[in-house]
Amino acid sequence: MANSIALAQKFLPVIDGLYKKESLTARLDTPNVEFIGANTIKVFKATIPGFGDYNRSTGFPHADYASTWETLTLSKDRGVSLMIDAMDNEETLGMAFGTLASEFMRTQEIPELDAYRFARLASWTGVSGANADITVGTTDVPAAIETAEQTMGDDEVPEDGRILFVSNKCYSAIKAKITRILANENGVQTQIETYDGMPVVRVPQGRFNTAVTLYDGSANFGFTPTAGGYKINFMIVHPSAVVQVVKHRLPRIFSPAEYQDADGWKFDMRLYHDLFVYDNKVKGVYVHRASTANA
């Protein structure tokens, strides 16, 4: 009778995780803004009058300089606690807990941050925009982008620094209307990296909606596009119009010896953040959305 020998299995340190893109809104982060000891900051806002006629008898015309304080208050305080049984962690050679933090940030935190921020921008009172449902090969998206650029130009939003965020469907519609192929013996390139000097950032549709629902954790976790909201086709943003901050990002790790409620590793994650658009710079955001609401 032949020997029965169980062959050893080799465990590879490779995670069969979800495909997820990195943060697409991180480029809008505002440097040197700190909410230390408070959840509110005040931004100085000035209204400056223009010229009047100089009179050689009475001199300069008098004008009043108006200033106020714009109040910005953080509103999003999110958190979750995850536990992995000590034996589950041991039997996966430490892979279960060892990859938890990075996988959570990549597949949960970053997509939610992007989705909330884009929805916040799209729903801000006073931003410019238009709407139309897009059909690839039919809809003239370059013309819509041209209209957006004209609108922002007339509103005197600086050209330098603008960023063009596009859905993947909108990106395909742009390529369908532009004849540009770079080819060599190694292949064909049709990517559009910049458009009229604006970096082109492609956004998955799940993160690109005018409204999102953030679940509270009582029955569901994470987020979903809100029914009645709209898919965003493209968005042009000048970063100077945006205040985007994370006040508190807390990962806490408890070993089985420290965690008293179970024999397991415990991971807590808290994120306190928000995004605002300056009142005087609201025209630095242009949103082109679908006409048909999300079901």
Short mmCIF file of C-alpha atoms in Angstrom, two decimals:
data_model
loop_
_atom_site.label_atom_id
_atom_site.label_comp_id
_atom_site.label_asym_id
_atom_site.label_seq_id
_atom_site.Cartn_x
_atom_site.Cartn_y
_atom_site.Cartn_z
CA MET A 1 0.00 0.00 0.00
CA ALA A 2 1.41 3.35 -0.98
CA ASN A 3 2.27 5.81 1.73
CA SER A 4 -0.33 8.52 2.28
CA ILE A 5 1.55 11.77 2.62
CA ALA A 6 -0.13 15.15 2.76
CA LEU A 7 1.99 17.52 0.74
CA ALA A 8 2.95 20.75 2.45
CA GLN A 9 1.17 23.82 1.15
CA LYS A 10 3.01 27.03 0.48
CA PHE A 11 1.27 30.16 1.69
CA LEU A 12 2.02 33.20 -0.39
CA PRO A 13 1.85 36.66 1.20
CA VAL A 14 -0.55 37.86 -1.48
CA ILE A 15 -3.95 39.32 -0.68
CA ASP A 16 -6.94 38.34 -2.77
CA GLY A 17 -8.52 41.72 -2.15
CA LEU A 18 -10.72 44.06 -4.11
CA TYR A 19 -9.51 46.27 -6.90
CA LYS A 20 -9.72 49.83 -5.60
CA LYS A 21 -8.16 53.05 -6.78
CA GLU A 22 -6.20 55.38 -4.52
CA SER A 23 -7.72 58.62 -3.27
CA LEU A 24 -8.72 60.86 -6.16
CA THR A 25 -9.53 63.92 -4.06
CA ALA A 26 -6.29 64.01 -2.05
CA ARG A 27 -4.93 66.54 -4.56
CA LEU A 28 -7.51 69.01 -3.19
CA ASP A 29 -6.24 68.77 0.42
CA THR A 30 -5.69 72.17 2.01
CA PRO A 31 -2.24 72.49 3.62
CA ASN A 32 -1.60 74.16 6.97
CA VAL A 33 -5.20 74.09 8.22
CA GLU A 34 -5.55 72.80 11.77
CA PHE A 35 -8.72 72.43 13.87
CA ILE A 36 -6.78 72.07 17.13
CA GLY A 37 -9.07 72.16 20.15
CA ALA A 38 -12.14 73.01 18.09
CA ASN A 39 -14.35 71.77 15.31
CA THR A 40 -14.76 75.22 13.74
CA ILE A 41 -12.53 77.72 12.00
CA LYS A 42 -13.30 81.21 10.79
CA VAL A 43 -12.06 82.46 7.44
CA PHE A 44 -11.64 86.20 6.85
CA LYS A 45 -13.75 87.33 3.90
CA ALA A 46 -13.39 90.80 2.39
CA THR A 47 -15.51 92.72 -0.11
CA ILE A 48 -13.45 95.43 -1.77
CA PRO A 49 -15.08 98.19 -3.85
CA GLY A 50 -13.71 99.35 -7.19
CA PHE A 51 -12.84 102.73 -8.63
CA GLY A 52 -15.05 105.82 -8.80
CA ASP A 53 -14.35 109.12 -10.54
CA TYR A 54 -11.69 111.37 -9.03
CA ASN A 55 -12.92 114.94 -8.58
CA ARG A 56 -10.31 117.72 -8.72
CA SER A 57 -12.36 119.81 -6.29
CA THR A 58 -13.49 117.22 -3.74
CA GLY A 59 -10.77 114.61 -4.31
CA PHE A 60 -11.27 110.88 -3.96
CA PRO A 61 -14.75 109.32 -3.78
CA HIS A 62 -15.31 107.57 -0.46
CA ALA A 63 -16.13 103.86 -0.38
CA ASP A 64 -16.66 101.43 2.47
CA TYR A 65 -14.51 98.35 2.90
CA ALA A 66 -16.64 95.43 4.11
CA SER A 67 -15.29 92.40 5.93
CA THR A 68 -16.87 89.44 7.69
CA TRP A 69 -15.83 86.09 9.12
CA GLU A 70 -16.94 82.94 7.30
CA THR A 71 -17.55 80.07 9.74
CA LEU A 72 -16.61 76.49 8.74
CA THR A 73 -17.66 73.65 11.04
CA LEU A 74 -16.63 70.01 10.59
CA SER A 75 -19.62 67.70 10.35
CA LYS A 76 -18.40 64.19 9.46
CA ASP A 77 -17.26 62.02 12.36
CA ARG A 78 -17.00 58.39 11.20
CA GLY A 79 -15.75 55.28 12.94
CA VAL A 80 -15.72 51.49 13.06
CA SER A 81 -14.38 48.75 15.31
CA LEU A 82 -13.22 45.42 13.85
CA MET A 83 -12.14 42.26 15.66
CA ILE A 84 -10.26 39.21 14.40
CA ASP A 85 -10.17 36.11 16.54
CA ALA A 86 -6.68 35.17 17.70
CA MET A 87 -6.98 31.67 16.21
CA ASP A 88 -8.23 32.99 12.88
CA ASN A 89 -5.20 35.24 12.79
CA GLU A 90 -2.84 32.40 13.75
CA GLU A 91 -4.31 30.02 11.16
CA THR A 92 -3.79 32.58 8.41
CA LEU A 93 -0.15 33.02 9.49
CA GLY A 94 -0.87 36.52 10.74
CA MET A 95 -2.21 37.64 7.37
CA ALA A 96 -5.73 38.38 8.63
CA PHE A 97 -4.86 41.14 11.05
CA GLY A 98 -1.63 42.12 9.37
CA THR A 99 -3.48 43.32 6.29
CA LEU A 100 -6.62 44.67 7.97
CA ALA A 101 -5.57 48.30 8.30
CA SER A 102 -4.26 48.75 4.77
CA GLU A 103 -7.18 46.89 3.20
CA PHE A 104 -9.70 48.90 5.22
CA MET A 105 -8.19 52.20 4.12
CA ARG A 106 -7.94 51.11 0.49
CA THR A 107 -11.37 49.51 0.08
CA GLN A 108 -13.52 51.45 2.57
CA GLU A 109 -12.05 54.72 3.88
CA ILE A 110 -10.69 56.15 0.62
CA PRO A 111 -13.74 55.40 -1.57
CA GLU A 112 -16.07 56.91 1.05
CA LEU A 113 -13.90 60.02 1.40
CA ASP A 114 -13.92 60.57 -2.35
CA ALA A 115 -17.66 59.93 -2.68
CA TYR A 116 -18.55 62.31 0.15
CA ARG A 117 -16.24 65.05 -1.14
CA PHE A 118 -17.49 64.93 -4.73
CA ALA A 119 -21.12 64.96 -3.53
CA ARG A 120 -20.35 67.87 -1.22
CA LEU A 121 -18.82 69.86 -4.06
CA ALA A 122 -21.66 69.04 -6.45
CA SER A 123 -24.38 70.07 -3.99
CA TRP A 124 -22.74 73.28 -2.75
CA THR A 125 -25.01 76.29 -3.23
CA GLY A 126 -23.89 78.59 -6.02
CA VAL A 127 -21.60 76.29 -8.01
CA SER A 128 -21.94 76.52 -11.78
CA GLY A 129 -23.09 73.59 -13.88
CA ALA A 130 -25.22 71.93 -16.51
CA ASN A 131 -26.87 68.55 -17.02
CA ALA A 132 -27.28 65.99 -19.77
CA ASP A 133 -27.35 62.21 -20.09
CA ILE A 134 -24.31 60.95 -21.99
CA THR A 135 -24.30 58.48 -24.85
CA VAL A 136 -20.81 57.46 -25.96
CA GLY A 137 -20.31 58.32 -29.61
CA THR A 138 -23.29 60.67 -29.70
CA THR A 139 -23.01 63.24 -26.90
CA ASP A 140 -20.61 66.07 -27.69
CA VAL A 141 -18.74 66.11 -24.37
CA PRO A 142 -15.88 68.31 -25.69
CA ALA A 143 -18.48 71.00 -26.43
CA ALA A 144 -19.84 70.67 -22.89
CA ILE A 145 -16.35 71.05 -21.47
CA GLU A 146 -15.82 74.10 -23.69
CA THR A 147 -18.99 75.65 -22.25
CA ALA A 148 -17.72 74.93 -18.74
CA GLU A 149 -14.38 76.58 -19.52
CA GLN A 150 -16.12 79.62 -21.00
CA THR A 151 -18.32 79.92 -17.90
CA MET A 152 -15.37 79.69 -15.53
CA GLY A 153 -13.36 82.08 -17.68
CA ASP A 154 -16.15 84.69 -17.61
CA ASP A 155 -16.31 84.21 -13.84
CA GLU A 156 -12.55 84.97 -13.80
CA VAL A 157 -11.54 81.64 -12.29
CA PRO A 158 -7.77 81.25 -12.96
CA GLU A 159 -6.98 78.89 -15.83
CA ASP A 160 -3.79 77.66 -14.23
CA GLY A 161 -4.45 74.98 -11.64
CA ARG A 162 -7.88 73.77 -12.74
CA ILE A 163 -8.46 69.99 -12.49
CA LEU A 164 -10.86 68.02 -14.71
CA PHE A 165 -12.49 65.05 -12.97
CA VAL A 166 -14.42 62.74 -15.32
CA SER A 167 -16.46 59.57 -15.03
CA ASN A 168 -15.20 56.64 -17.07
CA LYS A 169 -18.24 56.88 -19.36
CA CYS A 170 -17.59 60.58 -19.90
CA TYR A 171 -13.92 59.83 -20.57
CA SER A 172 -14.92 57.33 -23.27
CA ALA A 173 -17.31 59.91 -24.75
CA ILE A 174 -14.48 62.45 -24.96
CA LYS A 175 -12.23 59.97 -26.76
CA ALA A 176 -15.05 59.09 -29.16
CA LYS A 177 -15.21 62.72 -30.30
CA ILE A 178 -11.47 63.36 -30.55
CA THR A 179 -9.28 61.78 -33.21
CA ARG A 180 -5.90 61.24 -31.63
CA ILE A 181 -3.89 58.02 -31.83
CA LEU A 182 -0.24 57.68 -30.96
CA ALA A 183 1.18 54.49 -32.35
CA ASN A 184 4.54 52.82 -32.65
CA GLU A 185 5.81 49.31 -33.04
CA ASN A 186 5.03 48.58 -29.38
CA GLY A 187 1.34 49.48 -29.37
CA VAL A 188 -1.37 52.11 -29.59
CA GLN A 189 -1.91 54.87 -27.03
CA THR A 190 -5.24 56.70 -26.76
CA GLN A 191 -5.02 58.04 -23.19
CA ILE A 192 -5.89 61.65 -22.49
CA GLU A 193 -3.71 62.83 -19.62
CA THR A 194 -4.45 66.55 -19.91
CA TYR A 195 -7.25 68.50 -21.55
CA ASP A 196 -6.68 72.20 -22.30
CA GLY A 197 -3.91 72.12 -19.73
CA MET A 198 -6.08 70.50 -17.04
CA PRO A 199 -4.98 67.17 -15.54
CA VAL A 200 -7.63 64.55 -16.35
CA VAL A 201 -8.62 62.42 -13.33
CA ARG A 202 -10.90 59.45 -14.01
CA VAL A 203 -13.37 58.66 -11.21
CA PRO A 204 -15.33 55.42 -10.74
CA GLN A 205 -19.06 56.18 -10.99
CA GLY A 206 -19.73 54.79 -7.52
CA ARG A 207 -17.70 57.67 -6.07
CA PHE A 208 -19.03 60.28 -8.51
CA ASN A 209 -22.59 61.30 -7.59
CA THR A 210 -24.32 64.47 -6.48
CA ALA A 211 -25.56 62.83 -3.26
CA VAL A 212 -24.42 59.90 -1.13
CA THR A 213 -25.92 58.20 1.90
CA LEU A 214 -23.47 57.48 4.73
CA TYR A 215 -24.75 54.55 6.77
CA ASP A 216 -24.64 54.95 10.55
CA GLY A 217 -23.55 51.38 11.37
CA SER A 218 -26.77 50.33 13.10
CA ALA A 219 -27.84 48.11 10.19
CA ASN A 220 -25.44 48.92 7.34
CA PHE A 221 -21.93 50.27 7.02
CA GLY A 222 -20.15 52.42 4.46
CA PHE A 223 -21.98 54.47 1.85
CA THR A 224 -24.11 54.27 -1.27
CA PRO A 225 -25.24 56.75 -3.95
CA THR A 226 -28.51 58.32 -2.85
CA ALA A 227 -31.68 57.50 -4.78
CA GLY A 228 -32.86 60.71 -6.40
CA GLY A 229 -29.33 62.01 -6.75
CA TYR A 230 -27.53 62.18 -10.08
CA LYS A 231 -24.42 60.67 -11.60
CA ILE A 232 -21.71 63.25 -12.20
CA ASN A 233 -20.34 63.30 -15.75
CA PHE A 234 -17.47 65.69 -15.17
CA MET A 235 -16.39 68.33 -12.71
CA ILE A 236 -13.83 71.11 -13.03
CA VAL A 237 -12.38 72.30 -9.74
CA HIS A 238 -9.87 75.01 -8.92
CA PRO A 239 -8.26 73.90 -5.62
CA SER A 240 -8.13 77.49 -4.33
CA ALA A 241 -11.94 77.39 -4.03
CA VAL A 242 -11.88 74.44 -1.64
CA VAL A 243 -11.05 73.88 2.03
CA GLN A 244 -10.57 70.15 2.53
CA VAL A 245 -9.25 68.89 5.85
CA VAL A 246 -8.96 65.81 8.01
CA LYS A 247 -8.72 66.83 11.65
CA HIS A 248 -8.50 63.42 13.24
CA ARG A 249 -7.52 60.06 11.75
CA LEU A 250 -7.17 57.53 14.55
CA PRO A 251 -6.21 53.89 14.12
CA ARG A 252 -6.05 52.00 17.44
CA ILE A 253 -4.78 48.45 17.75
CA PHE A 254 -5.34 46.17 20.75
CA SER A 255 -3.61 42.80 21.08
CA PRO A 256 -5.46 39.74 22.49
CA ALA A 257 -3.74 40.41 25.82
CA GLU A 258 -5.05 44.01 25.88
CA TYR A 259 -8.55 43.40 24.50
CA GLN A 260 -10.69 42.09 27.37
CA ASP A 261 -13.96 41.29 25.60
CA ALA A 262 -12.66 38.46 23.41
CA ASP A 263 -9.56 36.47 22.55
CA GLY A 264 -8.72 38.46 19.49
CA TRP A 265 -7.08 41.45 17.88
CA LYS A 266 -9.15 44.64 17.86
CA PHE A 267 -8.82 47.46 15.35
CA ASP A 268 -10.59 50.82 15.80
CA MET A 269 -10.69 53.46 13.07
CA ARG A 270 -12.05 57.00 13.44
CA LEU A 271 -12.10 59.73 10.81
CA TYR A 272 -13.16 63.33 11.50
CA HIS A 273 -13.18 65.45 8.36
CA ASP A 274 -15.05 67.76 6.01
CA LEU A 275 -14.91 69.82 2.84
CA PHE A 276 -16.04 73.40 2.24
CA VAL A 277 -16.21 75.83 -0.67
CA TYR A 278 -15.36 79.47 -0.01
CA ASP A 279 -18.35 81.78 -0.48
CA ASN A 280 -16.38 84.20 -2.64
CA LYS A 281 -14.83 81.42 -4.76
CA VAL A 282 -17.85 79.23 -5.38
CA LYS A 283 -17.48 79.71 -9.15
CA GLY A 284 -14.25 77.74 -8.90
CA VAL A 285 -16.39 74.59 -9.09
CA TYR A 286 -18.30 73.54 -12.21
CA VAL A 287 -20.44 70.38 -12.18
CA HIS A 288 -21.90 68.61 -15.22
CA ARG A 289 -24.32 65.89 -14.12
CA ALA A 290 -26.79 63.47 -15.66
CA SER A 291 -30.37 64.51 -16.32
CA THR A 292 -31.84 61.19 -15.17
CA ALA A 293 -31.87 60.64 -11.41
CA ASN A 294 -30.44 57.54 -9.73
CA ALA A 295 -33.06 54.90 -8.98
#
